[in-house]
Short mmCIF file of C-alpha atoms in Angstrom, two decimals:
data_model
loop_
_atom_site.label_atom_id
_atom_site.label_comp_id
_atom_site.label_asym_id
_atom_site.label_seq_id
_atom_site.Cartn_x
_atom_site.Cartn_y
_atom_site.Cartn_z
CA UNK A 269 201.75 79.59 -9.93
CA UNK A 270 200.22 78.97 -6.47
CA UNK A 271 203.68 78.61 -5.21
CA UNK A 272 204.83 81.86 -6.77
CA UNK A 273 201.64 83.56 -5.43
CA UNK A 274 202.49 82.31 -1.83
CA UNK A 275 205.98 83.50 -2.03
CA UNK A 276 204.89 86.90 -3.17
CA UNK A 277 202.48 87.09 -0.15
CA UNK A 278 205.42 86.13 2.15
CA UNK A 279 207.58 88.80 0.66
CA UNK A 280 204.75 91.42 1.28
CA UNK A 281 204.38 90.22 4.94
CA UNK A 282 208.12 90.39 5.53
CA UNK A 283 208.29 93.89 4.15
CA UNK A 284 205.44 94.95 6.37
CA UNK A 285 207.17 93.43 9.46
CA UNK A 286 210.53 95.05 8.55
CA UNK A 287 208.65 98.54 8.28
CA UNK A 288 207.11 98.10 11.68
CA UNK A 289 210.32 97.10 13.13
CA UNK A 290 211.91 100.32 11.79
CA UNK A 291 209.07 102.38 13.23
CA UNK A 292 209.54 100.70 16.63
CA UNK A 293 213.17 100.98 16.52
CA UNK A 294 212.80 104.75 15.74
CA UNK A 295 210.40 105.14 18.33
CA UNK A 296 212.63 103.47 20.97
CA UNK A 297 215.54 105.58 19.82
CA UNK A 298 213.42 108.66 20.74
CA UNK A 299 212.81 107.53 24.26
CA UNK A 300 215.01 109.39 26.77
CA UNK A 301 217.72 107.25 28.47
CA UNK A 302 217.05 106.04 31.98
CA UNK A 303 217.95 108.54 34.70
CA UNK A 304 220.75 108.58 35.84
CA UNK A 305 223.40 107.16 33.65
CA UNK A 306 226.23 108.94 35.06
CA UNK A 307 227.44 110.36 38.32
CA UNK A 308 225.50 113.18 39.86
CA UNK A 309 227.38 116.28 41.24
CA UNK A 310 226.11 117.67 44.40
CA UNK A 311 227.64 121.05 45.16
CA UNK A 312 228.02 121.80 48.87
CA UNK A 313 228.12 125.47 49.88
CA UNK A 314 230.06 125.02 53.09
CA UNK A 315 233.55 123.45 53.54
CA UNK A 316 234.37 119.88 54.46
CA UNK A 317 233.80 119.37 58.41
CA UNK A 318 230.71 121.80 58.55
CA UNK A 319 227.42 120.63 59.90
CA UNK A 320 225.93 121.43 56.47
CA UNK A 321 228.63 119.44 54.67
CA UNK A 322 228.05 116.42 56.95
CA UNK A 323 224.24 116.48 56.24
CA UNK A 324 224.93 116.92 52.42
CA UNK A 325 227.07 113.71 52.72
CA UNK A 326 224.56 111.77 54.43
CA UNK A 327 221.97 112.54 51.61
CA UNK A 328 224.61 111.98 48.87
CA UNK A 329 225.31 108.38 50.18
CA UNK A 330 221.72 107.43 50.60
CA UNK A 331 220.87 108.76 47.27
CA UNK A 332 223.71 106.88 45.62
CA UNK A 333 222.48 103.69 46.93
CA UNK A 334 218.81 104.24 45.79
CA UNK A 335 219.85 105.45 42.35
CA UNK A 336 222.71 102.93 41.81
CA UNK A 337 224.86 105.77 40.59
CA UNK A 338 227.68 107.75 42.37
CA UNK A 339 226.73 111.10 43.83
CA UNK A 340 229.84 113.27 44.01
CA UNK A 341 229.88 115.96 46.66
CA UNK A 342 232.02 119.10 45.37
CA UNK A 343 232.72 121.70 48.18
CA UNK A 344 232.28 125.27 46.86
CA UNK A 345 232.54 127.45 50.07
CA UNK A 346 232.85 131.16 49.96
CA UNK A 347 230.62 134.30 50.33
CA UNK A 348 227.94 132.25 52.45
CA UNK A 349 226.83 130.15 49.48
CA UNK A 350 227.19 132.78 46.66
CA UNK A 351 230.25 130.96 45.02
CA UNK A 352 228.38 127.66 45.11
CA UNK A 353 225.08 129.30 43.69
CA UNK A 354 227.05 130.87 40.92
CA UNK A 355 228.70 127.56 40.09
CA UNK A 356 225.43 125.71 39.97
CA UNK A 357 223.97 128.45 37.53
CA UNK A 358 226.89 127.75 35.18
CA UNK A 359 226.03 124.13 34.94
CA UNK A 360 223.20 122.43 32.63
CA UNK A 361 219.81 122.03 34.07
CA UNK A 362 219.84 118.42 33.43
CA UNK A 363 219.36 116.65 36.80
CA UNK A 364 223.03 115.95 37.13
CA UNK A 365 223.85 119.12 38.91
CA UNK A 366 222.47 119.66 42.26
CA UNK A 367 223.12 121.96 45.27
CA UNK A 368 222.68 121.35 49.13
CA UNK A 369 221.37 124.68 50.45
CA UNK A 370 220.44 126.12 53.74
CA UNK A 371 217.70 128.36 55.10
CA UNK A 372 220.38 131.02 54.96
CA UNK A 373 220.98 131.00 51.23
CA UNK A 374 217.35 130.71 50.48
CA UNK A 375 215.92 133.23 52.66
CA UNK A 376 218.61 135.59 54.07
CA UNK A 377 221.90 135.92 51.95
CA UNK A 378 220.19 137.31 48.67
CA UNK A 379 218.73 140.17 50.73
CA UNK A 380 221.73 141.45 52.79
CA UNK A 381 223.04 142.83 49.56
CA UNK A 382 221.56 146.10 48.10
CA UNK A 383 222.29 144.44 44.51
CA UNK A 384 220.65 141.08 44.95
CA UNK A 385 223.25 138.36 43.78
CA UNK A 386 220.40 135.81 42.94
CA UNK A 387 216.87 135.07 43.26
CA UNK A 388 216.09 131.93 45.17
CA UNK A 389 212.43 131.64 43.93
CA UNK A 390 213.72 132.25 40.27
CA UNK A 391 216.93 130.63 40.05
CA UNK A 392 216.10 127.08 41.61
CA UNK A 393 213.78 124.13 41.23
CA UNK A 394 213.30 122.30 44.44
CA UNK A 395 214.20 118.64 45.11
CA UNK A 396 213.40 118.20 48.81
CA UNK A 397 213.74 119.77 52.23
CA UNK A 398 215.77 117.32 54.21
CA UNK A 399 215.08 118.57 57.79
CA UNK A 400 215.51 121.21 60.45
CA UNK A 401 217.99 121.79 63.30
CA UNK A 402 217.99 124.23 66.12
CA UNK A 403 220.95 126.80 66.42
CA UNK A 404 222.70 127.55 69.85
CA UNK A 405 224.29 130.77 71.01
CA UNK A 406 227.73 129.66 72.72
CA UNK A 407 230.67 131.43 74.20
CA UNK A 408 234.16 130.10 75.17
CA UNK A 409 234.42 128.30 78.51
CA UNK A 410 236.43 129.84 81.38
CA UNK A 411 235.27 133.46 80.71
CA UNK A 412 232.81 133.50 83.52
CA UNK A 413 229.89 134.05 81.21
CA UNK A 414 226.94 131.68 81.86
CA UNK A 415 223.85 133.63 80.70
CA UNK A 416 222.75 136.41 78.42
CA UNK A 417 222.94 138.67 81.33
CA UNK A 418 226.53 138.09 81.68
CA UNK A 419 227.11 138.53 77.98
CA UNK A 420 225.31 141.79 78.21
CA UNK A 421 227.57 142.99 80.89
CA UNK A 422 230.66 142.05 79.04
CA UNK A 423 229.51 144.08 76.09
CA UNK A 424 228.91 147.10 77.95
CA UNK A 425 232.30 146.98 79.60
CA UNK A 426 234.23 146.14 76.45
CA UNK A 427 235.17 148.84 73.73
CA UNK A 428 233.11 148.09 70.67
CA UNK A 429 230.91 145.64 72.48
CA UNK A 430 230.53 141.97 71.64
CA UNK A 431 232.72 140.42 68.69
CA UNK A 432 230.39 137.47 67.39
CA UNK A 433 231.40 135.23 64.52
CA UNK A 434 229.22 133.40 61.75
CA UNK A 435 229.77 131.09 58.88
CA UNK A 436 229.47 134.27 56.69
CA UNK A 437 227.66 137.25 55.91
CA UNK A 438 223.91 136.57 55.59
CA UNK A 439 224.11 133.31 57.40
CA UNK A 440 221.27 132.49 60.14
CA UNK A 441 224.03 132.92 62.71
CA UNK A 442 224.82 136.33 61.69
CA UNK A 443 221.17 137.50 61.62
CA UNK A 444 220.05 135.89 64.75
CA UNK A 445 222.85 137.13 66.62
CA UNK A 446 222.84 140.55 65.27
CA UNK A 447 219.06 140.78 66.27
CA UNK A 448 219.92 139.39 69.70
CA UNK A 449 222.58 141.99 70.36
CA UNK A 450 220.03 144.69 69.20
CA UNK A 451 217.52 143.13 71.69
CA UNK A 452 220.15 143.30 74.55
CA UNK A 453 220.66 146.79 73.67
CA UNK A 454 224.47 146.58 73.35
CA UNK A 455 227.20 147.22 70.82
CA UNK A 456 228.40 144.38 68.71
CA UNK A 457 230.73 143.58 65.73
CA UNK A 458 230.20 140.90 63.36
CA UNK A 459 233.18 138.80 62.40
CA UNK A 460 232.40 136.50 59.27
CA UNK A 461 234.30 133.38 58.71
CA UNK A 462 234.43 130.88 55.70
CA UNK A 463 232.35 128.15 57.19
CA UNK A 464 231.31 127.19 60.70
CA UNK A 465 234.55 125.16 61.40
CA UNK A 466 236.72 128.29 61.21
CA UNK A 467 234.48 130.27 63.28
CA UNK A 468 234.40 127.57 65.87
CA UNK A 469 238.15 127.39 65.93
CA UNK A 470 238.31 131.02 66.67
CA UNK A 471 235.59 130.82 69.27
CA UNK A 472 237.40 128.17 71.20
CA UNK A 473 240.66 130.01 70.84
CA UNK A 474 238.74 133.19 72.49
CA UNK A 475 239.36 135.25 69.42
CA UNK A 476 235.60 136.04 69.51
CA UNK A 477 233.27 136.50 72.41
CA UNK A 478 230.30 134.60 70.91
CA UNK A 479 228.90 132.53 68.10
CA UNK A 480 225.57 130.94 67.11
CA UNK A 481 226.19 127.30 66.03
CA UNK A 482 224.31 124.29 64.70
CA UNK A 483 223.41 122.37 67.72
CA UNK A 484 225.20 119.21 66.76
CA UNK A 485 228.51 121.26 66.40
CA UNK A 486 227.90 122.97 69.61
CA UNK A 487 226.98 120.00 71.71
CA UNK A 488 230.19 118.15 71.09
CA UNK A 489 232.21 121.21 72.20
CA UNK A 490 230.09 121.74 75.32
CA UNK A 491 230.32 118.17 76.35
CA UNK A 492 234.08 118.57 75.96
CA UNK A 493 233.98 121.54 78.25
CA UNK A 494 235.26 123.84 75.70
CA UNK A 495 231.93 125.68 75.06
CA UNK A 496 229.18 127.26 77.41
CA UNK A 497 225.78 127.56 75.74
CA UNK A 498 223.69 130.43 76.52
CA UNK A 499 220.55 129.97 74.59
CA UNK A 500 218.88 127.73 72.04
CA UNK A 501 216.91 129.46 69.05
CA UNK A 502 214.02 127.09 69.14
CA UNK A 503 210.40 126.81 70.45
CA UNK A 504 211.44 124.09 72.97
CA UNK A 505 214.37 122.81 74.70
CA UNK A 506 216.37 119.97 72.90
CA UNK A 507 217.22 116.64 74.46
CA UNK A 508 220.85 117.03 73.19
CA UNK A 509 221.28 119.91 75.62
CA UNK A 510 218.41 119.64 77.87
CA UNK A 511 219.70 122.29 80.53
CA UNK A 512 220.08 125.09 77.85
CA UNK A 513 217.18 127.56 77.94
CA UNK A 514 215.22 128.52 74.86
CA UNK A 515 215.59 132.02 73.66
CA UNK A 516 212.15 132.95 74.95
CA UNK A 517 213.04 131.50 78.48
CA UNK A 518 216.58 133.35 78.53
CA UNK A 519 215.17 136.67 77.00
CA UNK A 520 211.34 136.92 76.60
CA UNK A 521 211.63 139.87 74.27
CA UNK A 522 213.56 137.81 71.88
CA UNK A 523 210.91 135.00 71.54
CA UNK A 524 210.43 135.84 67.88
CA UNK A 525 213.89 134.41 67.08
CA UNK A 526 212.97 130.89 67.93
CA UNK A 527 213.49 129.88 64.24
CA UNK A 528 215.55 126.54 63.34
CA UNK A 529 217.71 126.32 60.46
CA UNK A 530 216.84 123.86 57.62
CA UNK A 531 218.70 122.32 54.67
CA UNK A 532 217.31 121.48 51.18
CA UNK A 533 218.58 119.96 47.89
CA UNK A 534 217.83 122.13 44.85
CA UNK A 535 218.47 121.93 41.17
CA UNK A 536 218.95 124.72 38.58
CA UNK A 537 215.76 126.22 37.34
CA UNK A 538 214.53 124.45 34.18
CA UNK A 539 215.44 121.05 35.42
CA UNK A 540 212.82 118.49 33.97
CA UNK A 541 210.00 117.84 36.60
CA UNK A 542 210.08 114.16 35.96
CA UNK A 543 213.82 114.14 37.35
CA UNK A 544 213.03 116.44 40.28
CA UNK A 545 210.21 113.99 41.06
CA UNK A 546 212.58 111.01 40.89
CA UNK A 547 215.14 112.69 43.15
CA UNK A 548 212.28 113.58 45.63
CA UNK A 549 211.04 110.19 45.65
CA UNK A 550 214.50 108.83 46.31
CA UNK A 551 214.67 111.40 49.29
CA UNK A 552 211.47 110.10 50.62
CA UNK A 553 212.52 106.53 50.51
CA UNK A 554 215.75 107.41 52.55
CA UNK A 555 213.68 109.15 55.08
CA UNK A 556 211.12 106.46 55.35
CA UNK A 557 213.18 103.27 54.85
CA UNK A 558 216.82 103.73 55.21
CA UNK A 559 217.86 103.09 58.87
CA UNK A 560 221.33 104.34 58.28
CA UNK A 561 220.25 107.69 56.72
CA UNK A 562 217.83 108.24 59.58
CA UNK A 563 220.31 107.45 62.32
CA UNK A 564 223.12 109.60 60.90
CA UNK A 565 220.78 112.72 60.58
CA UNK A 566 219.20 112.23 63.83
CA UNK A 567 222.70 111.87 65.47
CA UNK A 568 223.19 115.53 64.37
CA UNK A 569 219.93 116.56 65.87
CA UNK A 570 218.16 116.96 62.41
CA UNK A 571 214.46 116.54 62.53
CA UNK A 572 213.51 114.89 59.21
CA UNK A 573 210.91 116.30 57.12
CA UNK A 574 208.37 114.78 54.73
CA UNK A 575 208.53 116.99 51.57
CA UNK A 576 207.41 117.62 47.94
CA UNK A 577 209.66 119.25 45.36
CA UNK A 578 207.64 122.63 45.67
CA UNK A 579 208.46 122.97 49.31
CA UNK A 580 211.94 124.37 49.00
CA UNK A 581 210.36 127.48 47.32
CA UNK A 582 207.38 127.53 49.83
CA UNK A 583 209.58 127.43 52.96
CA UNK A 584 211.99 130.10 51.33
CA UNK A 585 209.09 132.37 50.68
CA UNK A 586 207.62 131.84 54.16
CA UNK A 587 210.91 132.58 56.01
CA UNK A 588 211.97 135.53 53.75
CA UNK A 589 208.79 137.25 54.98
CA UNK A 590 210.20 137.29 58.44
CA UNK A 591 213.95 137.75 57.76
CA UNK A 592 213.61 140.55 55.00
CA UNK A 593 211.87 143.06 57.33
CA UNK A 594 214.45 142.38 60.14
CA UNK A 595 217.28 142.82 57.68
CA UNK A 596 215.93 146.17 56.84
CA UNK A 597 215.28 147.15 60.52
CA UNK A 598 218.84 146.38 61.46
CA UNK A 599 220.28 147.89 58.22
CA UNK A 600 222.36 144.83 57.35
CA UNK A 601 222.07 145.21 53.61
CA UNK A 602 225.37 146.36 52.01
CA UNK A 603 226.84 146.91 48.77
#
């Protein structure tokens, strides 16, 4: 009888253990899988070979090392980022679809169209601002132009004025050069290209008179003797091109145009905050402890920036407050 009683107690105990195991198993099954469990798609809004694309790939390489999962760059150039933005908006907000985006697409492009194509403060969740880089106004070598005064004379003597290129309508190059031409008091015609590389080719081929370029792109061609830099759109001179005057030095009336470009990584709005925080932590680890990441970006003259996920929206709102009135003043918004 005692033996039967003991067996019964053992059966009850085993039943309880089985029930607890079921509950524990159910709880584990409800826990989200570790992130990431598959490759991440990183959309680049400029074509391969551009400065933006190069920075995008540096981040992708480091993030892949830190996450232990591939980060695959997909180039979707066109309409100065609008095609890439629309593609991101068509993807799930699951942390596996990201977009590298510049100051242009966050603070200028949406406002150069009367029908705003997207809202950067509503359509994106920030991951990180990667860094800043100054822009340089350059002209082809061999044209006898070495200053803004020379460019001004050329514009006044040329029917239609200065033809200046940019990576696309609404890019910082478009807006900065438009504003500078306005301050010089000369006529000008904007010639948009699909990406910086195509515009650079046209500039070196003397198909356009001038173009504002990312300093890393410009410096290589300046050193090769193919371009002449006229002014740096920054608050201080760059060690990469120490003899190039700042825009305030070259034309004091244009000192308000000393605004560097910046690049960020964003996700589709609605992406879980814990995934944004994870990706931001990875970015900070790359910035603070990955020598290869730092060296590659600094070689492009990118100044690395400590950042939180909210900063992409904060920076966008800050710069849009400057660019939108300028867009209205210059009448750049079109259908």
